[in-house]
Amino acid sequence: MDIVMKNAQQTLPERFAWHRTPAGYDLRLDDVTIAEVRPLNTGLVLRMLVHGGDMAPFEMVVRCEERAIGWATQWTRQRASMLCRFVDRQRARVSGDTNAMDAVPLAVAV
C-alpha cells in the first residue's frame, strides 16, 4: 500500500496530501479534509466531502484502497485550482479579510 500512496502523493498538486488515519485514509487540502476512504461492511467507501460551486458531496463503493485513492487523486487534480480558491476564500472570510471576493463558500460535509 505504501507504494500506491507514494505514487498518488507524487501526482497530487502542492497543498494536497493523503494521510493515513486509524479510520482509513484522508485526502487533505492544507488542513481541510476533502475526501476519505473508510471500511464499509466487507468493502470500502470513498466519500468526497466538498460542497461548493458545481461540486457536491457524494460517496461510492470501491473494491480496494488503490482504486479509491487513484480515483480521488484524479478527481482532485482536475479540480485543484477551484478547490484551492474556495479554501482560500473561506479562510479569508473567517479571518475577517474585507477584501475577500464574494463567492460560493466551500463547505465540508460532516
mmCIF file of N, CA and C in Angstrom:
data_model
loop_
_atom_site.group_PDB
_atom_site.id
_atom_site.type_symbol
_atom_site.label_atom_id
_atom_site.label_comp_id
_atom_site.label_asym_id
_atom_site.label_seq_id
_atom_site.Cartn_x
_atom_site.Cartn_y
_atom_site.Cartn_z
ATOM 1 N N MET A 1 0.818 -1.201 0.000
ATOM 2 C CA MET A 1 0.000 0.000 0.000
ATOM 3 C C MET A 1 0.855 1.256 0.000
ATOM 4 N N ASP A 2 2.021 1.213 0.637
ATOM 5 C CA ASP A 2 2.882 2.389 0.688
ATOM 6 C C ASP A 2 3.312 2.842 -0.696
ATOM 7 N N ILE A 3 3.519 1.902 -1.616
ATOM 8 C CA ILE A 3 3.930 2.270 -2.971
ATOM 9 C C ILE A 3 2.829 3.073 -3.652
ATOM 10 N N VAL A 4 1.598 2.611 -3.532
ATOM 11 C CA VAL A 4 0.476 3.335 -4.133
ATOM 12 C C VAL A 4 0.360 4.719 -3.521
ATOM 13 N N MET A 5 0.507 4.810 -2.206
ATOM 14 C CA MET A 5 0.415 6.104 -1.543
ATOM 15 C C MET A 5 1.497 7.051 -2.054
ATOM 16 N N LYS A 6 2.716 6.546 -2.226
ATOM 17 C CA LYS A 6 3.793 7.397 -2.726
ATOM 18 C C LYS A 6 3.485 7.863 -4.143
ATOM 19 N N ASN A 7 2.990 6.961 -4.990
ATOM 20 C CA ASN A 7 2.645 7.348 -6.356
ATOM 21 C C ASN A 7 1.522 8.372 -6.379
ATOM 22 N N ALA A 8 0.488 8.141 -5.576
ATOM 23 C CA ALA A 8 -0.626 9.087 -5.517
ATOM 24 C C ALA A 8 -0.150 10.428 -4.996
ATOM 25 N N GLN A 9 0.715 10.405 -3.992
ATOM 26 C CA GLN A 9 1.218 11.639 -3.413
ATOM 27 C C GLN A 9 1.991 12.445 -4.455
ATOM 28 N N GLN A 10 2.757 11.779 -5.286
ATOM 29 C CA GLN A 10 3.559 12.470 -6.284
ATOM 30 C C GLN A 10 2.700 13.107 -7.364
ATOM 31 N N THR A 11 1.518 12.555 -7.616
ATOM 32 C CA THR A 11 0.681 13.096 -8.675
ATOM 33 C C THR A 11 -0.254 14.185 -8.170
ATOM 34 N N LEU A 12 -0.317 14.389 -6.858
ATOM 35 C CA LEU A 12 -1.180 15.431 -6.312
ATOM 36 C C LEU A 12 -0.509 16.799 -6.430
ATOM 37 N N PRO A 13 -1.313 17.820 -6.679
ATOM 38 C CA PRO A 13 -0.762 19.180 -6.687
ATOM 39 C C PRO A 13 -0.279 19.582 -5.291
ATOM 40 N N GLU A 14 0.539 20.608 -5.260
ATOM 41 C CA GLU A 14 1.014 21.142 -3.991
ATOM 42 C C GLU A 14 -0.186 21.509 -3.116
ATOM 43 N N ARG A 15 -0.050 21.400 -1.828
ATOM 44 C CA ARG A 15 -1.060 21.681 -0.807
ATOM 45 C C ARG A 15 -1.988 20.498 -0.557
ATOM 46 N N PHE A 16 -1.992 19.482 -1.406
ATOM 47 C CA PHE A 16 -2.839 18.310 -1.237
ATOM 48 C C PHE A 16 -1.985 17.143 -0.757
ATOM 49 N N ALA A 17 -2.542 16.336 0.157
ATOM 50 C CA ALA A 17 -1.803 15.173 0.644
ATOM 51 C C ALA A 17 -2.755 14.128 1.198
ATOM 52 N N TRP A 18 -2.389 12.872 0.989
ATOM 53 C CA TRP A 18 -3.100 11.755 1.596
ATOM 54 C C TRP A 18 -2.506 11.503 2.969
ATOM 55 N N HIS A 19 -3.374 11.223 3.949
ATOM 56 C CA HIS A 19 -2.945 10.927 5.315
ATOM 57 C C HIS A 19 -3.602 9.635 5.779
ATOM 58 N N ARG A 20 -2.794 8.742 6.312
ATOM 59 C CA ARG A 20 -3.341 7.508 6.891
ATOM 60 C C ARG A 20 -3.814 7.833 8.294
ATOM 61 N N THR A 21 -5.023 7.413 8.615
ATOM 62 C CA THR A 21 -5.599 7.621 9.940
ATOM 63 C C THR A 21 -6.018 6.261 10.490
ATOM 64 N N PRO A 22 -6.319 6.181 11.768
ATOM 65 C CA PRO A 22 -6.809 4.908 12.313
ATOM 66 C C PRO A 22 -8.095 4.437 11.625
ATOM 67 N N ALA A 23 -8.866 5.362 11.084
ATOM 68 C CA ALA A 23 -10.134 5.001 10.434
ATOM 69 C C ALA A 23 -9.975 4.652 8.956
ATOM 70 N N GLY A 24 -8.874 5.037 8.308
ATOM 71 C CA GLY A 24 -8.681 4.797 6.879
ATOM 72 C C GLY A 24 -7.711 5.797 6.290
ATOM 73 N N TYR A 25 -8.109 6.452 5.197
ATOM 74 C CA TYR A 25 -7.281 7.463 4.541
ATOM 75 C C TYR A 25 -8.070 8.750 4.377
ATOM 76 N N ASP A 26 -7.398 9.864 4.548
ATOM 77 C CA ASP A 26 -7.996 11.190 4.326
ATOM 78 C C ASP A 26 -7.173 11.926 3.287
ATOM 79 N N LEU A 27 -7.855 12.575 2.365
ATOM 80 C CA LEU A 27 -7.204 13.469 1.410
ATOM 81 C C LEU A 27 -7.449 14.882 1.903
ATOM 82 N N ARG A 28 -6.366 15.612 2.139
ATOM 83 C CA ARG A 28 -6.493 16.956 2.707
ATOM 84 C C ARG A 28 -5.889 18.000 1.788
ATOM 85 N N LEU A 29 -6.541 19.137 1.800
ATOM 86 C CA LEU A 29 -6.024 20.356 1.184
ATOM 87 C C LEU A 29 -5.641 21.237 2.353
ATOM 88 N N ASP A 30 -4.345 21.396 2.581
ATOM 89 C CA ASP A 30 -3.837 22.034 3.789
ATOM 90 C C ASP A 30 -4.410 21.266 4.980
ATOM 91 N N ASP A 31 -5.276 21.882 5.769
ATOM 92 C CA ASP A 31 -5.843 21.198 6.934
ATOM 93 C C ASP A 31 -7.318 20.842 6.751
ATOM 94 N N VAL A 32 -7.833 20.961 5.535
ATOM 95 C CA VAL A 32 -9.238 20.673 5.245
ATOM 96 C C VAL A 32 -9.349 19.297 4.583
ATOM 97 N N THR A 33 -10.084 18.395 5.206
ATOM 98 C CA THR A 33 -10.297 17.066 4.623
ATOM 99 C C THR A 33 -11.334 17.175 3.516
ATOM 100 N N ILE A 34 -10.940 16.770 2.307
ATOM 101 C CA ILE A 34 -11.859 16.859 1.175
ATOM 102 C C ILE A 34 -12.361 15.498 0.717
ATOM 103 N N ALA A 35 -11.689 14.421 1.152
ATOM 104 C CA ALA A 35 -12.138 13.071 0.796
ATOM 105 C C ALA A 35 -11.665 12.102 1.865
ATOM 106 N N GLU A 36 -12.382 10.982 1.959
ATOM 107 C CA GLU A 36 -11.974 9.952 2.905
ATOM 108 C C GLU A 36 -12.307 8.582 2.337
ATOM 109 N N VAL A 37 -11.469 7.612 2.674
ATOM 110 C CA VAL A 37 -11.686 6.210 2.320
ATOM 111 C C VAL A 37 -11.864 5.462 3.630
ATOM 112 N N ARG A 38 -13.005 4.781 3.763
ATOM 113 C CA ARG A 38 -13.336 4.099 5.010
ATOM 114 C C ARG A 38 -13.869 2.693 4.722
ATOM 115 N N PRO A 39 -13.638 1.770 5.661
ATOM 116 C CA PRO A 39 -14.246 0.449 5.527
ATOM 117 C C PRO A 39 -15.766 0.544 5.643
ATOM 118 N N LEU A 40 -16.454 -0.285 4.897
ATOM 119 C CA LEU A 40 -17.912 -0.350 4.963
ATOM 120 C C LEU A 40 -18.316 -1.803 4.763
ATOM 121 N N ASN A 41 -18.822 -2.405 5.816
ATOM 122 C CA ASN A 41 -19.158 -3.834 5.796
ATOM 123 C C ASN A 41 -17.921 -4.621 5.365
ATOM 124 N N THR A 42 -17.973 -5.293 4.224
ATOM 125 C CA THR A 42 -16.821 -6.075 3.764
ATOM 126 C C THR A 42 -16.044 -5.364 2.665
ATOM 127 N N GLY A 43 -16.396 -4.122 2.363
ATOM 128 C CA GLY A 43 -15.718 -3.375 1.309
ATOM 129 C C GLY A 43 -15.214 -2.036 1.810
ATOM 130 N N LEU A 44 -15.158 -1.087 0.887
ATOM 131 C CA LEU A 44 -14.696 0.263 1.201
ATOM 132 C C LEU A 44 -15.632 1.278 0.575
ATOM 133 N N VAL A 45 -15.683 2.457 1.168
ATOM 134 C CA VAL A 45 -16.458 3.550 0.605
ATOM 135 C C VAL A 45 -15.538 4.768 0.479
ATOM 136 N N LEU A 46 -15.638 5.429 -0.663
ATOM 137 C CA LEU A 46 -14.932 6.687 -0.899
ATOM 138 C C LEU A 46 -15.958 7.800 -0.765
ATOM 139 N N ARG A 47 -15.685 8.737 0.119
ATOM 140 C CA ARG A 47 -16.580 9.881 0.308
ATOM 141 C C ARG A 47 -15.852 11.154 -0.098
ATOM 142 N N MET A 48 -16.437 11.884 -1.029
ATOM 143 C CA MET A 48 -15.942 13.207 -1.397
ATOM 144 C C MET A 48 -16.775 14.182 -0.571
ATOM 145 N N LEU A 49 -16.141 15.034 0.212
ATOM 146 C CA LEU A 49 -16.817 15.821 1.232
ATOM 147 C C LEU A 49 -17.035 17.282 0.862
ATOM 148 N N VAL A 50 -16.597 17.718 -0.293
ATOM 149 C CA VAL A 50 -16.673 19.150 -0.613
ATOM 150 C C VAL A 50 -18.014 19.535 -1.205
ATOM 151 N N HIS A 51 -18.384 20.758 -0.908
ATOM 152 C CA HIS A 51 -19.621 21.315 -1.443
ATOM 153 C C HIS A 51 -19.359 22.771 -1.767
ATOM 154 N N GLY A 52 -19.377 23.094 -3.021
ATOM 155 C CA GLY A 52 -19.165 24.473 -3.435
ATOM 156 C C GLY A 52 -19.122 24.556 -4.946
ATOM 157 N N GLY A 53 -19.634 25.640 -5.491
ATOM 158 C CA GLY A 53 -19.674 25.772 -6.949
ATOM 159 C C GLY A 53 -20.498 24.646 -7.536
ATOM 160 N N ASP A 54 -19.907 23.915 -8.487
ATOM 161 C CA ASP A 54 -20.620 22.793 -9.102
ATOM 162 C C ASP A 54 -20.259 21.462 -8.453
ATOM 163 N N MET A 55 -19.611 21.489 -7.283
ATOM 164 C CA MET A 55 -19.221 20.271 -6.587
ATOM 165 C C MET A 55 -20.190 19.995 -5.442
ATOM 166 N N ALA A 56 -20.588 18.746 -5.329
ATOM 167 C CA ALA A 56 -21.489 18.337 -4.252
ATOM 168 C C ALA A 56 -20.928 17.076 -3.602
ATOM 169 N N PRO A 57 -21.147 16.905 -2.302
ATOM 170 C CA PRO A 57 -20.670 15.690 -1.636
ATOM 171 C C PRO A 57 -21.311 14.450 -2.254
ATOM 172 N N PHE A 58 -20.539 13.389 -2.321
ATOM 173 C CA PHE A 58 -21.071 12.107 -2.797
ATOM 174 C C PHE A 58 -20.205 10.995 -2.241
ATOM 175 N N GLU A 59 -20.690 9.793 -2.366
ATOM 176 C CA GLU A 59 -19.911 8.636 -1.952
ATOM 177 C C GLU A 59 -20.125 7.514 -2.945
ATOM 178 N N MET A 60 -19.119 6.634 -3.009
ATOM 179 C CA MET A 60 -19.211 5.489 -3.894
ATOM 180 C C MET A 60 -18.471 4.310 -3.275
ATOM 181 N N VAL A 61 -18.970 3.131 -3.525
ATOM 182 C CA VAL A 61 -18.349 1.911 -3.040
ATOM 183 C C VAL A 61 -17.219 1.557 -3.997
ATOM 184 N N VAL A 62 -16.085 1.148 -3.426
ATOM 185 C CA VAL A 62 -14.913 0.791 -4.235
ATOM 186 C C VAL A 62 -14.409 -0.580 -3.809
ATOM 187 N N ARG A 63 -13.693 -1.210 -4.725
ATOM 188 C CA ARG A 63 -13.192 -2.562 -4.460
ATOM 189 C C ARG A 63 -11.963 -2.582 -3.562
ATOM 190 N N CYS A 64 -11.091 -1.605 -3.742
ATOM 191 C CA CYS A 64 -9.838 -1.630 -2.996
ATOM 192 C C CYS A 64 -9.345 -0.202 -2.754
ATOM 193 N N GLU A 65 -8.430 -0.071 -1.816
ATOM 194 C CA GLU A 65 -7.889 1.243 -1.471
ATOM 195 C C GLU A 65 -7.196 1.900 -2.663
ATOM 196 N N GLU A 66 -6.484 1.105 -3.444
ATOM 197 C CA GLU A 66 -5.770 1.659 -4.595
ATOM 198 C C GLU A 66 -6.713 2.355 -5.571
ATOM 199 N N ARG A 67 -7.844 1.732 -5.847
ATOM 200 C CA ARG A 67 -8.816 2.339 -6.770
ATOM 201 C C ARG A 67 -9.422 3.608 -6.175
ATOM 202 N N ALA A 68 -9.744 3.565 -4.903
ATOM 203 C CA ALA A 68 -10.328 4.735 -4.247
ATOM 204 C C ALA A 68 -9.346 5.904 -4.264
ATOM 205 N N ILE A 69 -8.117 5.649 -3.892
ATOM 206 C CA ILE A 69 -7.096 6.685 -3.852
ATOM 207 C C ILE A 69 -6.812 7.207 -5.252
ATOM 208 N N GLY A 70 -6.712 6.310 -6.211
ATOM 209 C CA GLY A 70 -6.462 6.725 -7.591
ATOM 210 C C GLY A 70 -7.591 7.577 -8.148
ATOM 211 N N TRP A 71 -8.824 7.159 -7.912
ATOM 212 C CA TRP A 71 -9.976 7.903 -8.421
ATOM 213 C C TRP A 71 -10.035 9.281 -7.784
ATOM 214 N N ALA A 72 -9.903 9.342 -6.455
ATOM 215 C CA ALA A 72 -9.981 10.627 -5.757
ATOM 216 C C ALA A 72 -8.817 11.544 -6.141
ATOM 217 N N THR A 73 -7.644 10.967 -6.363
ATOM 218 C CA THR A 73 -6.493 11.763 -6.784
ATOM 219 C C THR A 73 -6.757 12.390 -8.142
ATOM 220 N N GLN A 74 -7.286 11.622 -9.083
ATOM 221 C CA GLN A 74 -7.600 12.150 -10.415
ATOM 222 C C GLN A 74 -8.673 13.239 -10.330
ATOM 223 N N TRP A 75 -9.712 12.989 -9.559
ATOM 224 C CA TRP A 75 -10.795 13.968 -9.372
ATOM 225 C C TRP A 75 -10.218 15.270 -8.830
ATOM 226 N N THR A 76 -9.331 15.152 -7.851
ATOM 227 C CA THR A 76 -8.728 16.327 -7.218
ATOM 228 C C THR A 76 -7.829 17.077 -8.195
ATOM 229 N N ARG A 77 -7.035 16.368 -8.956
ATOM 230 C CA ARG A 77 -6.147 17.020 -9.927
ATOM 231 C C ARG A 77 -6.949 17.855 -10.921
ATOM 232 N N GLN A 78 -8.102 17.347 -11.336
ATOM 233 C CA GLN A 78 -8.933 18.060 -12.306
ATOM 234 C C GLN A 78 -9.573 19.306 -11.720
ATOM 235 N N ARG A 79 -9.682 19.377 -10.404
ATOM 236 C CA ARG A 79 -10.368 20.498 -9.749
ATOM 237 C C ARG A 79 -9.470 21.248 -8.766
ATOM 238 N N ALA A 80 -8.187 21.043 -8.824
ATOM 239 C CA ALA A 80 -7.252 21.578 -7.830
ATOM 240 C C ALA A 80 -7.336 23.096 -7.712
ATOM 241 N N SER A 81 -7.333 23.797 -8.809
ATOM 242 C CA SER A 81 -7.375 25.269 -8.759
ATOM 243 C C SER A 81 -8.657 25.752 -8.096
ATOM 244 N N MET A 82 -9.770 25.168 -8.456
ATOM 245 C CA MET A 82 -11.049 25.568 -7.890
ATOM 246 C C MET A 82 -11.085 25.264 -6.386
ATOM 247 N N LEU A 83 -10.606 24.094 -5.988
ATOM 248 C CA LEU A 83 -10.587 23.734 -4.575
ATOM 249 C C LEU A 83 -9.711 24.694 -3.772
ATOM 250 N N CYS A 84 -8.555 25.032 -4.299
ATOM 251 C CA CYS A 84 -7.653 25.970 -3.609
ATOM 252 C C CYS A 84 -8.298 27.348 -3.470
ATOM 253 N N ARG A 85 -8.934 27.827 -4.528
ATOM 254 C CA ARG A 85 -9.598 29.140 -4.460
ATOM 255 C C ARG A 85 -10.689 29.148 -3.392
ATOM 256 N N PHE A 86 -11.507 28.098 -3.371
ATOM 257 C CA PHE A 86 -12.585 28.030 -2.383
ATOM 258 C C PHE A 86 -12.039 28.025 -0.962
ATOM 259 N N VAL A 87 -11.027 27.215 -0.702
ATOM 260 C CA VAL A 87 -10.464 27.143 0.651
ATOM 261 C C VAL A 87 -9.834 28.481 1.030
ATOM 262 N N ASP A 88 -9.126 29.098 0.104
ATOM 263 C CA ASP A 88 -8.505 30.400 0.393
ATOM 264 C C ASP A 88 -9.558 31.466 0.688
ATOM 265 N N ARG A 89 -10.628 31.474 -0.076
ATOM 266 C CA ARG A 89 -11.697 32.456 0.153
ATOM 267 C C ARG A 89 -12.392 32.201 1.485
ATOM 268 N N GLN A 90 -12.590 30.933 1.810
ATOM 269 C CA GLN A 90 -13.216 30.591 3.084
ATOM 270 C C GLN A 90 -12.339 31.062 4.243
ATOM 271 N N ARG A 91 -11.048 30.853 4.137
ATOM 272 C CA ARG A 91 -10.125 31.310 5.192
ATOM 273 C C ARG A 91 -10.127 32.826 5.301
ATOM 274 N N ALA A 92 -10.188 33.517 4.159
ATOM 275 C CA ALA A 92 -10.199 34.979 4.174
ATOM 276 C C ALA A 92 -11.436 35.497 4.892
ATOM 277 N N ARG A 93 -12.567 34.846 4.674
ATOM 278 C CA ARG A 93 -13.801 35.249 5.361
ATOM 279 C C ARG A 93 -13.697 35.026 6.859
ATOM 280 N N VAL A 94 -13.154 33.881 7.232
ATOM 281 C CA VAL A 94 -13.039 33.546 8.646
ATOM 282 C C VAL A 94 -12.100 34.521 9.353
ATOM 283 N N SER A 95 -11.031 34.910 8.676
ATOM 284 C CA SER A 95 -10.071 35.822 9.291
ATOM 285 C C SER A 95 -10.555 37.267 9.263
ATOM 286 N N GLY A 96 -11.689 37.521 8.630
ATOM 287 C CA GLY A 96 -12.254 38.865 8.606
ATOM 288 C C GLY A 96 -11.663 39.752 7.535
ATOM 289 N N ASP A 97 -11.075 39.163 6.509
ATOM 290 C CA ASP A 97 -10.494 39.940 5.419
ATOM 291 C C ASP A 97 -11.624 40.589 4.621
ATOM 292 N N THR A 98 -11.690 41.896 4.640
ATOM 293 C CA THR A 98 -12.769 42.605 3.937
ATOM 294 C C THR A 98 -12.509 42.686 2.443
ATOM 295 N N ASN A 99 -11.313 42.337 1.995
ATOM 296 C CA ASN A 99 -11.007 42.377 0.566
ATOM 297 C C ASN A 99 -11.310 41.060 -0.138
ATOM 298 N N ALA A 100 -11.771 40.071 0.612
ATOM 299 C CA ALA A 100 -12.075 38.775 0.004
ATOM 300 C C ALA A 100 -13.252 38.933 -0.965
ATOM 301 N N MET A 101 -13.121 38.272 -2.106
ATOM 302 C CA MET A 101 -14.172 38.347 -3.120
ATOM 303 C C MET A 101 -15.350 37.498 -2.689
ATOM 304 N N ASP A 102 -16.550 37.949 -3.043
ATOM 305 C CA ASP A 102 -17.739 37.140 -2.763
ATOM 306 C C ASP A 102 -17.740 35.951 -3.706
ATOM 307 N N ALA A 103 -17.976 34.789 -3.143
ATOM 308 C CA ALA A 103 -18.019 33.559 -3.925
ATOM 309 C C ALA A 103 -18.835 32.546 -3.155
ATOM 310 N N VAL A 104 -19.186 31.481 -3.836
ATOM 311 C CA VAL A 104 -19.898 30.404 -3.178
ATOM 312 C C VAL A 104 -18.914 29.752 -2.208
ATOM 313 N N PRO A 105 -19.254 29.662 -0.933
ATOM 314 C CA PRO A 105 -18.299 29.099 0.026
ATOM 315 C C PRO A 105 -18.119 27.599 -0.155
ATOM 316 N N LEU A 106 -16.971 27.127 0.231
ATOM 317 C CA LEU A 106 -16.694 25.703 0.247
ATOM 318 C C LEU A 106 -17.157 25.166 1.587
ATOM 319 N N ALA A 107 -17.980 24.180 1.560
ATOM 320 C CA ALA A 107 -18.431 23.553 2.785
ATOM 321 C C ALA A 107 -17.943 22.124 2.783
ATOM 322 N N VAL A 108 -17.605 21.621 3.928
ATOM 323 C CA VAL A 108 -17.184 20.247 4.046
ATOM 324 C C VAL A 108 -18.290 19.495 4.766
ATOM 325 N N ALA A 109 -18.805 18.472 4.118
ATOM 326 C CA ALA A 109 -19.878 17.671 4.707
ATOM 327 C C ALA A 109 -19.350 16.894 5.893
ATOM 328 N N VAL A 110 -20.150 16.788 6.919
ATOM 329 C CA VAL A 110 -19.722 16.063 8.115
ATOM 330 C C VAL A 110 -20.502 14.787 8.241
#
